[in-house]
XYZ file of C-alpha atoms in Angstrom:
658
model
C 0.024 0.060 -0.259
C 1.700 3.448 -1.139
C 1.774 6.497 1.387
C -0.729 8.368 -0.570
C -4.370 6.807 0.404
C -8.019 7.695 0.546
C -10.647 6.466 3.337
C -13.672 5.968 2.000
C -17.109 5.331 4.949
C -20.233 4.350 4.661
C -22.993 4.697 7.672
C -25.198 2.048 6.138
C -27.779 4.297 5.779
C -27.132 6.080 8.898
C -27.196 2.392 10.967
C -23.699 3.314 12.291
C -21.441 6.018 13.399
C -17.473 6.659 12.909
C -15.271 8.862 14.735
C -13.602 10.009 11.110
C -10.638 12.184 12.426
C -9.641 8.830 14.176
C -9.588 6.650 11.351
C -8.133 8.828 9.323
C -5.215 9.200 11.956
C -4.702 5.171 11.955
C -4.995 4.738 8.419
C -2.410 7.495 7.417
C -4.879 8.471 4.783
C -4.613 11.544 2.902
C -8.827 12.340 3.483
C -11.210 10.567 4.541
C -14.957 10.884 3.179
C -18.203 9.784 4.666
C -21.151 8.777 3.049
C -24.537 7.316 3.651
C -25.124 5.050 0.710
C -21.864 4.026 -0.931
C -22.721 0.688 -3.012
C -26.127 2.909 -4.250
C -26.427 6.759 -4.418
C -22.976 7.493 -3.607
C -21.514 4.843 -5.757
C -20.340 7.822 -8.497
C -17.986 8.866 -4.986
C -16.238 5.713 -5.176
C -16.276 5.413 -9.125
C -14.492 8.820 -9.276
C -11.406 7.949 -6.470
C -11.223 4.618 -7.852
C -10.097 6.645 -10.947
C -7.587 8.782 -9.135
C -4.493 7.872 -8.223
C -4.814 7.427 -4.161
C -4.751 4.116 -2.963
C -8.386 3.522 -1.717
C -9.923 2.417 1.605
C -13.365 1.234 1.880
C -14.840 0.523 5.109
C -17.015 -1.850 3.909
C -16.759 -5.604 3.632
C -19.941 -6.814 2.624
C -19.927 -5.482 -1.152
C -16.204 -5.838 -1.416
C -17.506 -8.000 -4.765
C -19.335 -5.072 -6.304
C -16.654 -2.543 -5.794
C -14.351 -4.591 -7.438
C -16.364 -5.173 -10.468
C -16.202 -1.505 -10.532
C -12.827 -1.154 -10.508
C -12.328 -3.593 -13.201
C -14.741 -1.785 -15.317
C -12.664 1.464 -14.739
C -9.538 -0.518 -15.962
C -11.133 -1.938 -18.718
C -12.390 1.857 -20.101
C -9.453 4.165 -18.630
C -6.384 1.381 -18.292
C -6.181 2.485 -14.993
C -7.856 2.146 -11.438
C -6.501 2.682 -8.147
C -5.610 -0.072 -5.740
C -8.553 -1.545 -3.825
C -8.523 -2.294 -0.058
C -11.704 -3.222 1.794
C -12.431 -3.670 5.719
C -15.495 -5.057 7.463
C -16.015 -2.353 10.169
C -19.894 -2.625 10.353
C -20.827 -6.257 11.472
C -17.789 -6.347 13.988
C -17.755 -2.868 14.996
C -20.611 -0.779 13.769
C -23.522 -2.742 14.358
C -23.981 -3.592 18.209
C -26.405 -3.382 21.223
C -28.676 -0.238 21.491
C -26.642 0.246 24.886
C -22.889 0.070 23.595
C -20.459 2.641 24.222
C -19.765 4.951 21.389
C -15.981 5.064 22.945
C -15.728 1.476 22.497
C -17.185 1.152 19.097
C -14.609 3.670 17.536
C -12.011 2.223 19.613
C -12.967 -1.071 17.927
C -13.096 0.121 14.417
C -9.632 1.961 14.567
C -7.962 -1.418 15.943
C -9.670 -3.389 13.149
C -8.360 -0.739 10.613
C -5.212 -0.764 12.158
C -4.303 -4.180 12.066
C -5.630 -4.605 8.515
C -3.194 -2.842 7.268
C -0.346 -5.065 8.992
C 2.282 -6.866 6.015
C 0.018 -10.388 5.212
C 2.544 -13.437 5.130
C 2.478 -14.874 1.230
C 2.593 -18.623 1.368
C 4.278 -20.465 -1.173
C 2.530 -22.479 -3.913
C 2.578 -25.719 -6.150
C 1.282 -26.887 -9.026
C -0.861 -30.332 -9.212
C -1.524 -32.198 -12.543
C -4.867 -34.086 -13.124
C -5.641 -35.611 -16.212
C -9.130 -36.526 -15.341
C -8.893 -39.949 -14.934
C -11.990 -40.763 -11.944
C -12.477 -43.927 -10.309
C -16.168 -44.516 -9.290
C -16.492 -46.949 -6.620
C -20.028 -48.218 -5.028
C -23.299 -49.997 -5.873
C -24.050 -50.923 -9.443
C -27.286 -48.710 -10.163
C -25.534 -45.300 -8.667
C -21.945 -45.891 -10.361
C -23.542 -46.125 -13.500
C -25.861 -43.186 -12.704
C -22.499 -41.422 -11.557
C -20.580 -42.288 -14.571
C -23.162 -41.378 -16.687
C -22.753 -37.771 -15.385
C -19.429 -37.782 -16.171
C -18.156 -39.757 -18.630
C -18.295 -36.503 -21.187
C -15.823 -34.329 -19.050
C -13.688 -37.525 -17.339
C -11.956 -40.162 -18.232
C -13.991 -42.642 -16.046
C -13.858 -46.365 -14.814
C -16.498 -47.897 -12.243
C -15.618 -50.266 -9.426
C -18.966 -52.114 -8.455
C -19.040 -53.705 -5.332
C -22.527 -55.709 -5.920
C -23.778 -58.135 -8.642
C -26.416 -55.927 -9.918
C -27.142 -55.944 -13.847
C -25.413 -53.445 -16.379
C -28.116 -53.747 -19.073
C -25.794 -52.303 -22.007
C -22.078 -51.666 -21.831
C -20.470 -48.141 -23.007
C -17.806 -47.223 -24.680
C -17.643 -44.243 -22.852
C -16.277 -45.938 -19.297
C -14.948 -49.047 -18.001
C -16.678 -51.279 -15.138
C -15.272 -53.928 -12.760
C -16.505 -55.729 -9.765
C -14.464 -55.878 -6.805
C -14.015 -54.422 -3.162
C -12.133 -51.428 -2.282
C -9.553 -52.282 0.682
C -7.320 -49.658 0.965
C -7.181 -45.784 -0.625
C -3.984 -43.214 -0.188
C -3.394 -40.089 -1.910
C -5.265 -36.767 -3.150
C -5.972 -34.869 -6.162
C -3.486 -36.270 -8.933
C -2.101 -38.889 -7.121
C -4.488 -41.447 -5.377
C -3.262 -44.936 -4.943
C -6.337 -47.532 -4.416
C -6.069 -51.262 -3.578
C -8.942 -53.534 -4.536
C -9.739 -57.335 -3.003
C -11.518 -60.076 -5.406
C -11.256 -57.559 -8.654
C -13.039 -58.859 -12.014
C -12.816 -56.999 -15.088
C -16.033 -56.994 -17.388
C -15.568 -58.138 -20.794
C -17.998 -56.192 -23.021
C -17.685 -58.292 -26.312
C -20.423 -61.082 -27.503
C -24.119 -61.229 -26.866
C -26.083 -61.149 -23.493
C -24.876 -60.262 -20.172
C -21.195 -58.834 -19.577
C -18.868 -62.094 -18.734
C -16.427 -61.298 -15.666
C -12.722 -62.255 -16.308
C -10.633 -64.362 -13.784
C -10.830 -62.915 -10.404
C -7.512 -60.940 -9.019
C -7.201 -61.681 -5.258
C -5.879 -58.335 -4.962
C -5.037 -55.740 -7.421
C -3.767 -51.771 -7.159
C -4.743 -49.141 -9.304
C -4.420 -44.979 -9.594
C -6.755 -41.937 -10.362
C -6.760 -38.384 -10.338
C -10.499 -38.035 -8.713
C -12.190 -40.814 -6.336
C -15.704 -40.561 -5.946
C -16.973 -43.013 -3.187
C -20.649 -44.232 -3.394
C -20.519 -47.013 -0.675
C -22.529 -45.537 1.573
C -20.276 -46.947 4.334
C -17.756 -44.972 6.441
C -15.231 -42.272 4.209
C -12.095 -44.012 2.847
C -10.398 -41.000 4.506
C -10.594 -39.287 7.870
C -11.676 -35.494 7.772
C -12.584 -36.651 4.013
C -14.131 -33.175 3.224
C -10.374 -31.944 3.438
C -9.279 -34.829 1.181
C -8.878 -32.409 -2.453
C -10.274 -34.789 -4.974
C -12.466 -37.340 -2.957
C -15.728 -37.565 -3.057
C -18.103 -38.843 -0.682
C -21.753 -39.326 -1.039
C -23.832 -39.197 2.180
C -26.798 -41.899 1.599
C -28.657 -39.914 3.724
C -29.051 -36.503 1.384
C -31.010 -36.740 -2.082
C -29.215 -35.236 -5.404
C -25.883 -36.361 -3.664
C -25.094 -37.415 -7.126
C -25.627 -34.341 -8.959
C -24.032 -31.829 -6.589
C -20.564 -34.670 -6.636
C -20.848 -34.230 -10.518
C -20.981 -30.814 -10.576
C -17.780 -30.265 -8.724
C -16.079 -33.425 -9.990
C -15.794 -32.551 -13.726
C -14.042 -29.712 -12.987
C -10.973 -31.341 -11.339
C -8.961 -31.689 -14.439
C -6.008 -29.473 -15.387
C -3.210 -27.733 -13.812
C -4.136 -26.684 -10.127
C -2.324 -24.210 -7.505
C -2.282 -25.750 -4.086
C -0.824 -24.115 -0.940
C 1.818 -25.151 1.081
C 0.688 -24.384 4.149
C 3.980 -25.582 6.413
C 7.715 -25.592 7.029
C 9.142 -28.209 8.030
C 12.398 -28.349 9.969
C 13.395 -32.105 10.454
C 16.117 -31.130 12.406
C 14.183 -29.592 15.231
C 11.507 -32.395 15.325
C 11.763 -34.828 18.433
C 9.780 -37.446 17.083
C 12.309 -40.217 17.410
C 16.023 -41.143 18.201
C 17.841 -44.248 17.102
C 14.352 -46.308 16.961
C 13.557 -45.063 20.276
C 9.640 -43.297 20.429
C 9.437 -39.601 21.529
C 7.240 -37.403 20.663
C 4.190 -38.184 18.417
C 1.619 -34.953 18.950
C 1.412 -33.814 15.385
C 0.546 -37.224 14.311
C -1.802 -37.523 17.075
C -3.934 -34.830 16.130
C -3.502 -34.633 12.383
C -6.812 -34.467 10.935
C -6.318 -35.689 7.501
C -3.251 -37.994 8.273
C -1.121 -36.126 6.397
C 1.863 -36.314 9.141
C 3.796 -40.010 8.480
C 6.677 -41.494 10.889
C 9.650 -41.157 8.680
C 12.473 -42.686 11.264
C 14.277 -40.179 13.594
C 11.512 -37.180 12.266
C 7.997 -36.834 10.603
C 7.267 -35.839 6.891
C 4.265 -34.299 5.795
C 2.310 -34.544 2.806
C 1.518 -31.216 0.889
C -0.452 -32.892 -1.390
C -3.057 -34.083 1.375
C -2.412 -31.117 3.839
C -5.300 -29.155 4.489
C -3.449 -26.116 6.487
C -5.288 -26.394 9.371
C -2.267 -25.858 11.723
C -3.163 -28.425 14.673
C 0.746 -29.784 13.712
C 2.090 -26.188 14.481
C -0.056 -25.692 17.508
C 0.922 -28.557 19.391
C 4.807 -29.096 18.349
C 6.955 -28.633 21.128
C 10.119 -27.583 19.225
C 8.671 -25.501 16.113
C 9.682 -27.760 13.649
C 6.568 -27.461 11.517
C 5.464 -23.655 11.177
C 2.327 -22.702 9.539
C 3.063 -20.252 6.065
C -0.106 -18.920 5.575
C -0.785 -17.543 9.121
C 2.666 -17.477 10.897
C 2.703 -17.231 14.481
C 4.758 -14.259 14.420
C 1.947 -12.538 12.226
C -1.193 -13.670 14.799
C 0.977 -12.249 17.518
C 1.951 -8.920 15.792
C -1.987 -8.794 14.911
C -3.140 -9.385 18.308
C -0.973 -6.822 19.896
C -1.976 -4.385 17.192
C -5.532 -4.673 18.144
C -5.083 -4.534 22.071
C -2.708 -1.548 22.073
C -5.013 0.275 19.295
C -8.291 -0.499 20.937
C -6.484 0.869 24.882
C -5.334 4.173 23.253
C -8.030 4.966 21.805
C -10.469 4.711 24.770
C -8.485 3.464 27.694
C -10.519 0.389 28.348
C -8.964 -3.421 28.013
C -10.627 -5.605 25.057
C -11.586 -9.227 24.538
C -10.445 -10.984 21.669
C -12.533 -13.247 19.594
C -11.234 -15.859 17.167
C -13.747 -17.087 14.293
C -13.573 -18.960 11.176
C -14.936 -17.807 7.826
C -18.056 -20.059 8.821
C -18.081 -18.005 12.135
C -17.878 -14.502 10.385
C -21.324 -16.095 8.868
C -22.580 -16.068 12.314
C -21.375 -12.377 13.300
C -22.951 -10.859 10.231
C -26.451 -12.336 11.247
C -25.819 -11.593 14.619
C -25.338 -8.258 13.604
C -28.415 -7.874 11.330
C -30.471 -9.445 13.303
C -29.222 -9.596 16.824
C -27.161 -7.480 19.116
C -24.185 -7.807 17.367
C -21.194 -8.162 19.127
C -20.316 -7.068 22.489
C -18.899 -3.172 22.314
C -15.521 -4.397 23.780
C -15.104 -7.974 21.601
C -12.795 -7.871 18.552
C -13.080 -10.207 16.086
C -10.010 -11.769 14.294
C -10.877 -14.052 11.877
C -8.581 -17.153 10.661
C -9.494 -19.790 8.117
C -8.895 -22.308 10.995
C -9.211 -22.556 14.558
C -7.805 -25.825 14.981
C -4.569 -24.366 14.644
C -5.188 -22.337 18.073
C -2.836 -23.237 20.516
C -1.914 -22.519 24.164
C 0.542 -20.113 22.838
C -2.048 -18.037 20.724
C -4.450 -17.848 24.029
C -1.528 -17.014 26.358
C -0.185 -14.665 23.758
C -3.530 -12.921 23.564
C -3.605 -12.346 27.311
C -0.313 -10.860 27.433
C -0.986 -8.201 24.747
C -3.540 -7.169 27.491
C -6.935 -8.753 26.500
C -8.988 -9.388 29.306
C -10.733 -12.586 27.506
C -10.154 -14.804 24.396
C -13.312 -16.180 22.923
C -13.184 -18.834 20.575
C -16.137 -19.312 18.005
C -16.017 -22.892 16.762
C -18.109 -24.006 13.870
C -19.428 -27.550 12.927
C -16.239 -27.991 10.323
C -13.879 -27.649 13.476
C -12.009 -30.543 14.630
C -11.892 -29.915 18.133
C -9.247 -32.868 18.549
C -6.067 -30.637 19.017
C -7.997 -27.253 20.161
C -9.631 -29.161 23.418
C -6.412 -30.156 24.782
C -4.773 -27.177 24.104
C -7.587 -24.997 25.572
C -7.053 -27.227 28.874
C -3.405 -26.824 28.623
C -3.772 -23.383 28.557
C -6.327 -23.047 31.180
C -4.596 -24.900 33.624
C -1.579 -22.666 33.009
C -3.100 -19.280 34.183
C -5.095 -21.074 37.071
C -1.496 -21.931 38.243
C -0.729 -18.000 38.072
C -3.810 -17.018 39.866
C -6.072 -16.218 37.255
C -9.368 -17.934 36.309
C -10.100 -20.190 33.981
C -13.081 -18.358 32.273
C -10.848 -16.057 31.164
C -10.160 -18.513 28.188
C -13.245 -20.082 27.008
C -15.092 -21.886 23.450
C -18.241 -20.250 23.056
C -21.123 -20.460 20.086
C -22.885 -17.761 18.431
C -25.541 -17.069 21.170
C -22.791 -15.651 23.421
C -21.115 -13.007 21.382
C -23.008 -10.261 22.770
C -22.742 -11.254 26.163
C -21.103 -8.435 28.407
C -17.406 -9.404 29.671
C -17.491 -11.427 33.013
C -13.325 -10.373 33.066
C -12.797 -6.751 32.197
C -9.578 -6.096 34.154
C -6.237 -7.394 32.090
C -4.075 -9.953 33.889
C -1.532 -7.895 34.332
C 1.210 -5.234 32.037
C 1.095 -6.123 28.715
C 4.391 -8.014 27.082
C 6.377 -7.681 24.324
C 5.484 -10.704 22.390
C 8.682 -11.741 20.780
C 10.166 -15.161 20.282
C 8.604 -18.568 19.801
C 5.892 -20.276 21.245
C 7.730 -21.563 24.423
C 9.233 -18.110 24.578
C 6.158 -16.207 24.460
C 4.262 -18.843 26.971
C 6.936 -18.419 29.697
C 6.666 -14.730 29.493
C 2.930 -14.322 29.352
C 2.522 -16.601 32.623
C 5.626 -15.173 34.429
C 3.833 -11.656 34.179
C 0.458 -12.954 35.702
C 2.002 -15.160 38.522
C 3.132 -13.633 41.414
C 6.709 -13.803 41.722
C 6.798 -16.882 43.889
C 4.777 -18.946 42.437
C 5.321 -22.861 42.866
C 5.816 -25.144 39.979
C 2.501 -24.966 38.181
C 1.468 -28.652 37.608
C 0.105 -29.500 33.833
C -2.306 -32.045 32.038
C -0.420 -35.246 31.029
C 1.093 -35.238 27.507
C 1.921 -31.238 27.895
C 5.385 -29.923 26.077
C 6.559 -28.699 29.599
C 8.140 -30.299 32.420
C 11.046 -32.062 34.649
C 12.424 -35.110 34.725
C 12.414 -37.307 37.255
C 15.387 -40.093 37.940
C 14.991 -43.383 40.206
C 18.792 -42.626 41.786
C 18.542 -46.897 42.901
C 17.830 -47.702 39.638
C 19.966 -45.281 37.228
C 23.490 -46.526 36.291
C 24.689 -43.738 34.870
C 24.829 -44.841 31.207
C 24.134 -41.920 30.042
C 22.080 -43.114 27.161
C 19.611 -40.788 27.835
C 22.133 -37.975 27.592
C 22.751 -38.738 24.196
C 19.743 -39.133 22.602
C 18.097 -36.325 24.196
C 16.681 -34.328 20.468
C 16.296 -30.700 22.719
C 19.578 -30.819 24.683
C 17.981 -31.033 28.073
C 19.981 -33.508 29.297
C 23.768 -33.400 29.531
C 26.126 -34.915 31.169
C 29.555 -33.404 33.224
C 32.814 -33.599 31.620
C 34.311 -34.574 35.199
C 32.464 -36.632 36.448
C 29.198 -39.343 36.234
C 26.244 -37.323 36.069
C 23.084 -35.724 34.495
C 22.609 -32.843 34.198
C 18.920 -31.787 33.569
C 17.773 -27.940 31.616
C 14.398 -27.638 32.313
C 13.474 -24.627 30.382
C 14.572 -26.972 27.297
C 12.860 -30.463 27.717
C 9.639 -30.880 25.609
C 8.360 -33.833 27.427
C 8.804 -36.103 24.280
C 9.567 -39.214 26.136
C 12.967 -40.279 24.387
C 15.045 -40.480 27.585
C 11.966 -42.713 29.245
C 11.942 -44.945 26.387
C 15.690 -44.983 25.753
C 16.499 -46.019 29.754
C 17.418 -49.474 30.023
C 16.313 -49.632 33.755
C 13.237 -47.746 33.557
C 14.319 -44.989 35.897
C 13.263 -42.171 34.073
C 9.714 -40.839 34.929
C 8.566 -37.350 33.396
C 6.487 -35.049 35.172
C 4.716 -32.128 33.224
C 4.839 -28.561 34.921
C 5.854 -25.188 34.358
C 8.458 -23.775 36.359
C 8.661 -20.209 36.285
C 11.370 -19.429 38.045
C 15.147 -18.799 37.212
C 16.062 -22.345 38.120
C 14.494 -23.770 34.848
C 16.779 -21.800 32.823
C 20.060 -23.173 34.321
C 21.758 -26.388 34.538
C 20.823 -28.868 37.344
C 22.086 -31.927 38.948
C 19.509 -34.872 38.461
C 21.713 -37.892 39.795
C 25.633 -38.336 40.110
C 28.442 -40.114 41.621
C 31.668 -40.364 41.906
C 34.382 -42.068 39.568
C 35.933 -45.262 40.357
C 39.856 -44.066 40.588
C 41.862 -46.324 38.404
C 44.466 -48.944 40.742
C 47.017 -48.588 38.511
C 47.565 -45.102 37.415
C 44.439 -43.259 39.425
C 42.712 -41.673 36.430
C 38.968 -41.417 37.222
C 37.001 -43.760 35.085
C 33.635 -45.342 35.232
C 31.029 -45.092 38.128
C 32.275 -46.432 41.458
C 29.049 -48.147 42.482
C 28.852 -49.483 39.367
C 32.517 -50.734 39.331
C 32.023 -52.102 43.020
C 28.869 -53.975 42.115
C 30.280 -55.837 39.157
C 33.376 -56.778 41.126
C 31.284 -58.119 43.916
C 29.237 -60.077 41.402
C 32.486 -61.697 39.569
C 34.894 -62.139 42.470
C 35.251 -65.723 43.242
C 31.985 -66.345 41.774
C 32.616 -67.061 38.769
C 35.875 -69.316 37.743
C 37.664 -66.968 35.345
C 37.839 -64.514 38.636
C 38.682 -67.448 41.246
C 41.996 -67.709 42.527
C 43.118 -65.275 40.026
C 44.069 -61.569 39.602
C 41.996 -60.933 36.898
C 39.334 -59.112 39.162
C 41.722 -56.172 39.473
C 41.314 -55.897 35.882
C 37.552 -54.517 36.244
C 39.431 -52.086 38.458
C 41.788 -50.220 35.892
C 41.223 -48.037 33.297
C 41.339 -49.334 29.540
C 45.135 -48.163 29.087
C 46.032 -49.618 32.390
C 44.080 -52.825 31.620
C 45.797 -53.511 28.279
C 49.175 -53.223 29.853
C 48.218 -55.832 32.614
C 47.197 -57.981 30.072
C 49.775 -57.713 27.836
C 52.213 -58.711 30.439
C 50.079 -61.455 32.018
C 51.811 -64.602 32.282
C 48.810 -66.126 30.551
C 48.586 -63.314 27.788
C 48.042 -64.725 24.411
C 50.383 -62.391 23.035
C 53.081 -63.311 25.063
C 56.383 -64.898 23.275
C 58.223 -66.149 26.362
C 61.430 -65.353 26.669
C 63.327 -63.568 23.474
C 66.061 -66.183 22.072
C 69.590 -64.741 21.490
C 70.602 -63.617 18.547
C 72.769 -65.902 16.847
C 75.921 -64.660 15.184
C 78.486 -65.580 12.455
C 80.905 -66.611 15.349
C 78.024 -68.889 16.233
C 78.542 -70.756 12.943
C 81.946 -70.685 12.599
C 82.532 -72.268 15.918
C 80.072 -75.284 14.878
């Protein structure tokens, strides 16, 4: 957006008010113009400024399509059109209850306008090729009916699951019988497995003759249509591009699917929603299982194990962000709505609102479906409460505990999340419980964070005061989480106990069982566990521990247990000893080596109890370092390398004398 801007405001037939000069300053505009009916009677004003050189900001999001068409017409006629930006101020701020405070409404409009001007992230794009090869699975009557609808647009093959009659063969599609046993992939790359597959020979007179039955067979296609009426072949099937599942309880499903499926041929752009840094992944080490949080919450099963780290199929990923919300090491980051951009928007919204009216706002996070609920409530109900600022996201599944705590740290008094029917709450509910446990441990009410319905959007705040002075939202999720909770907690707060599976916590070592083999240290993926350079000791830095469990699964003595908690003290930032012992000093040279208790235990188990260590000095070898042990064995009478007394060297004189 250029430095020269014009702000156009519309009262929507005098149904809302503005503070034009206030908004002019926030937008950094050269001029601000207010009208009553910009989309009808005053549209000439919009056309006039779209023909000018200033960037145009229109404070109306409901008629965006209308103003974009107007800009296109001006571009076609004159070869020039001003850059156009629209923002919804009416439904999210202008229309509110009759007793709403004008100062709050105007402050909210200013906050929304300020946040709308923040730079947006550009997610990378990849291309997907679809040749239009379509596979239809299901009962004969429905599969053939679907094939008839698509045969002119796609290359269709039907695999029917019953023995229903096929009256006439068609040269527009193939037919086979079999059962779909497995499916993977997405648009342009489905891989299918069938059992008891038999192709039908169209030659000859009478009914189609089946060929030999194949016990198992594989195939591939670009588009998969599932008419079986059973459970979908994929979890979160509505997010699987190129897969269409017919709900048997709905009428008109075949026509609805055909209308969309016939367009799935050609070259398509697919957003790559994530960035994966495998070096940070704590999934596994040396085949010892660790963190599986992203695998557990991915609704589309786009994430799979690839040894010591995970991989994500970008063709399947729907961009919900659940993986990034639960990833404790930030190995997964979202590209469409990065965490940094979201926290910057939260900070801008809260700060602008406070600066304008001197009060604390509440935050509402919602999806596009939630936006429709907001619009309906604004037109037919009381609208959003005057202190409730709406921040739209493509998915609320990706809201984690860090985002909720960041909002409180920015100065919001409450954080509300408006879910919808398409929301997969597998990740959201545990993350909400984790954040609530943290703020409760810090002395705040759990109700500051909650999931709400559309009916609660007009309800007044339960908490009007913020949790503490706003903090600087800099760093990653773990950094901001720690700073946010520290800001709202008393200085002497004890470690906050967290739910099982939380990515913060301590490690407990059973000193009686631990042999200080240091296997846990060698495999710790985050460096939370370390050893002492001079003596046998396990050191631990709690702030670096993500509770992945690699140490617990690695320990051969089962001496390690995880303790989910958040320690806000400085002790969590420093090394501390979990378990250590004095080293054993070599009886040969005095150099420390090994663990004293371990060496003594070995001697106790072997001395006079094993034939190699009975009536022998071999037990002394156990008490030596590597160098001394080699020397002792070399000079031993029973050494296999001993060559006896070296013979005298014979000379010429020896031969002459003989």
